[in-house]
């Protein structure tokens, strides 16, 4: 398929709320494939459509168990708390500590428009909530407790 350009840092589109997907067609399926290709090329674990400049309520998560496509997701329930490091393909070479729920239950649609519910815990919950925030125009840097840190290359 195709590799798309990931929008970064101060790009205004990252602060806009994404719109509901209404057409479940070949154009959507191509977008989903391009999003996966882009995410894997960038070595990410999640990617929202807004990160490639498309204001649609779509994100993909793959924490190593295969990709899951979320279209028009809704948070049904959260529980518990976790605190840990997060980074983002749209905020390259930086990371920070973020407090999030430890569990999340979401309802979403698949590429054919069928509804499903999914629960995530730990890292999966963090990834789902991080990507959901993108759909609302929020970035993890808004939630960082303490300093935003620079990634350093230890191979030099």
Short mmCIF file of C-alpha atoms in Angstrom, two decimals:
data_model
loop_
_atom_site.label_atom_id
_atom_site.label_comp_id
_atom_site.label_asym_id
_atom_site.label_seq_id
_atom_site.Cartn_x
_atom_site.Cartn_y
_atom_site.Cartn_z
CA UNK A 1 0.00 0.00 0.00
CA UNK A 2 1.43 3.40 0.90
CA UNK A 3 3.48 5.16 3.52
CA UNK A 4 1.92 8.44 4.63
CA UNK A 5 3.66 11.44 6.21
CA UNK A 6 3.23 11.62 9.98
CA UNK A 7 2.26 15.09 11.19
CA UNK A 8 4.44 16.30 14.05
CA UNK A 9 4.78 18.78 16.87
CA UNK A 10 3.00 22.06 16.25
CA UNK A 11 0.91 20.94 13.26
CA UNK A 12 -2.52 22.47 14.00
CA UNK A 13 -4.45 19.45 12.72
CA UNK A 14 -3.23 17.42 15.72
CA UNK A 15 -5.32 19.71 17.97
CA UNK A 16 -8.57 19.26 16.05
CA UNK A 17 -11.37 16.87 16.95
CA UNK A 18 -11.84 14.07 14.43
CA UNK A 19 -15.15 13.40 12.69
CA UNK A 20 -17.25 10.24 12.61
CA UNK A 21 -16.65 7.72 9.81
CA UNK A 22 -19.82 7.11 7.81
CA UNK A 23 -18.59 5.22 4.73
CA UNK A 24 -17.16 1.74 5.13
CA UNK A 25 -15.79 1.26 1.64
CA UNK A 26 -12.63 0.61 -0.38
CA UNK A 27 -11.36 4.13 0.33
CA UNK A 28 -11.51 3.39 4.08
CA UNK A 29 -9.85 0.00 3.64
CA UNK A 30 -6.98 1.59 1.67
CA UNK A 31 -6.58 4.20 4.40
CA UNK A 32 -6.42 1.46 7.07
CA UNK A 33 -3.74 -0.43 5.14
CA UNK A 34 -1.74 2.76 4.62
CA UNK A 35 -2.03 3.54 8.34
CA UNK A 36 -0.67 0.09 9.24
CA UNK A 37 2.20 0.41 6.76
CA UNK A 38 3.03 3.87 8.10
CA UNK A 39 2.86 2.76 11.75
CA UNK A 40 5.09 -0.27 11.19
CA UNK A 41 7.62 1.70 9.12
CA UNK A 42 7.86 4.24 11.99
CA UNK A 43 8.11 1.38 14.53
CA UNK A 44 5.09 2.61 16.46
CA UNK A 45 2.48 0.65 18.42
CA UNK A 46 -0.42 2.90 17.47
CA UNK A 47 -1.46 5.47 14.91
CA UNK A 48 -4.53 7.69 14.60
CA UNK A 49 -5.78 8.96 11.23
CA UNK A 50 -5.30 12.56 12.34
CA UNK A 51 -1.58 11.85 12.67
CA UNK A 52 -1.44 11.48 8.89
CA UNK A 53 -3.65 14.52 8.33
CA UNK A 54 -7.07 12.85 8.10
CA UNK A 55 -9.69 14.06 10.60
CA UNK A 56 -11.56 10.76 10.90
CA UNK A 57 -12.28 8.83 14.10
CA UNK A 58 -9.92 5.96 13.27
CA UNK A 59 -6.92 4.48 15.02
CA UNK A 60 -4.88 1.30 14.94
CA UNK A 61 -3.08 -0.38 17.82
CA UNK A 62 -0.59 -3.26 17.70
CA UNK A 63 1.30 -3.97 20.92
CA UNK A 64 2.82 -7.11 19.41
CA UNK A 65 -0.32 -9.26 19.19
CA UNK A 66 -1.45 -8.13 15.74
CA UNK A 67 -3.18 -4.95 14.60
CA UNK A 68 -6.62 -3.94 15.85
CA UNK A 69 -8.56 -1.35 13.88
CA UNK A 70 -10.82 1.02 15.83
CA UNK A 71 -13.37 3.06 13.89
CA UNK A 72 -15.68 5.51 15.72
CA UNK A 73 -14.49 4.25 19.13
CA UNK A 74 -16.27 5.10 22.38
CA UNK A 75 -14.93 4.64 25.89
CA UNK A 76 -17.44 2.60 27.88
CA UNK A 77 -15.56 2.19 31.14
CA UNK A 78 -12.18 2.76 32.76
CA UNK A 79 -10.78 1.40 36.01
CA UNK A 80 -7.64 1.50 38.10
CA UNK A 81 -4.52 3.55 37.52
CA UNK A 82 -1.10 3.17 35.98
CA UNK A 83 1.81 5.57 35.71
CA UNK A 84 4.53 5.18 33.12
CA UNK A 85 6.48 6.42 30.12
CA UNK A 86 4.80 7.40 26.88
CA UNK A 87 6.09 8.63 23.58
CA UNK A 88 4.38 9.49 20.30
CA UNK A 89 5.19 9.34 16.61
CA UNK A 90 3.88 12.92 16.37
CA UNK A 91 6.26 14.12 19.10
CA UNK A 92 9.49 12.50 17.89
CA UNK A 93 12.47 11.83 20.15
CA UNK A 94 10.67 12.78 23.35
CA UNK A 95 8.91 10.93 26.16
CA UNK A 96 7.33 11.62 29.51
CA UNK A 97 5.49 10.00 32.41
CA UNK A 98 1.72 9.90 32.13
CA UNK A 99 -0.99 8.69 34.54
CA UNK A 100 -3.81 6.76 32.85
CA UNK A 101 -6.43 4.18 33.80
CA UNK A 102 -5.05 0.63 34.01
CA UNK A 103 -8.11 -0.86 32.31
CA UNK A 104 -10.37 0.39 29.55
CA UNK A 105 -13.41 -1.02 27.78
CA UNK A 106 -14.22 0.43 24.36
CA UNK A 107 -16.88 -0.04 21.75
CA UNK A 108 -15.86 0.53 18.12
CA UNK A 109 -16.61 -0.52 14.57
CA UNK A 110 -14.49 -2.69 12.30
CA UNK A 111 -13.67 -1.94 8.66
CA UNK A 112 -17.09 -3.31 7.60
CA UNK A 113 -19.07 -1.22 10.09
CA UNK A 114 -19.72 -4.07 12.53
CA UNK A 115 -19.65 -3.10 16.21
CA UNK A 116 -17.38 -4.84 18.70
CA UNK A 117 -16.31 -4.34 22.30
CA UNK A 118 -12.76 -4.76 23.53
CA UNK A 119 -11.06 -4.50 26.88
CA UNK A 120 -7.45 -3.52 27.37
CA UNK A 121 -5.28 -3.65 30.46
CA UNK A 122 -1.82 -2.30 31.21
CA UNK A 123 0.13 -1.42 28.07
CA UNK A 124 -2.85 -2.19 25.81
CA UNK A 125 -5.07 0.19 27.81
CA UNK A 126 -2.37 2.86 27.64
CA UNK A 127 -2.08 2.49 23.86
CA UNK A 128 -5.87 2.55 23.32
CA UNK A 129 -6.34 5.65 25.48
CA UNK A 130 -3.33 7.42 23.93
CA UNK A 131 -4.73 6.92 20.43
CA UNK A 132 -8.27 7.83 21.53
CA UNK A 133 -6.89 11.13 22.84
CA UNK A 134 -5.65 11.92 19.31
CA UNK A 135 -9.25 11.74 18.08
CA UNK A 136 -10.18 14.38 20.65
CA UNK A 137 -7.33 16.69 19.67
CA UNK A 138 -5.25 15.88 22.76
CA UNK A 139 -1.59 14.87 22.88
CA UNK A 140 0.12 12.94 25.63
CA UNK A 141 2.34 15.96 26.32
CA UNK A 142 -0.77 17.62 27.83
CA UNK A 143 -0.81 14.90 30.50
CA UNK A 144 2.90 14.54 31.25
CA UNK A 145 3.76 14.79 34.94
CA UNK A 146 7.22 16.27 35.35
CA UNK A 147 9.49 17.09 32.45
CA UNK A 148 9.23 16.05 28.82
CA UNK A 149 12.51 14.21 28.22
CA UNK A 150 14.70 13.77 25.14
CA UNK A 151 15.41 10.29 23.80
CA UNK A 152 19.15 9.69 23.79
CA UNK A 153 20.96 7.26 21.51
CA UNK A 154 23.13 4.97 23.66
CA UNK A 155 24.78 3.39 20.61
CA UNK A 156 27.20 6.26 20.02
#
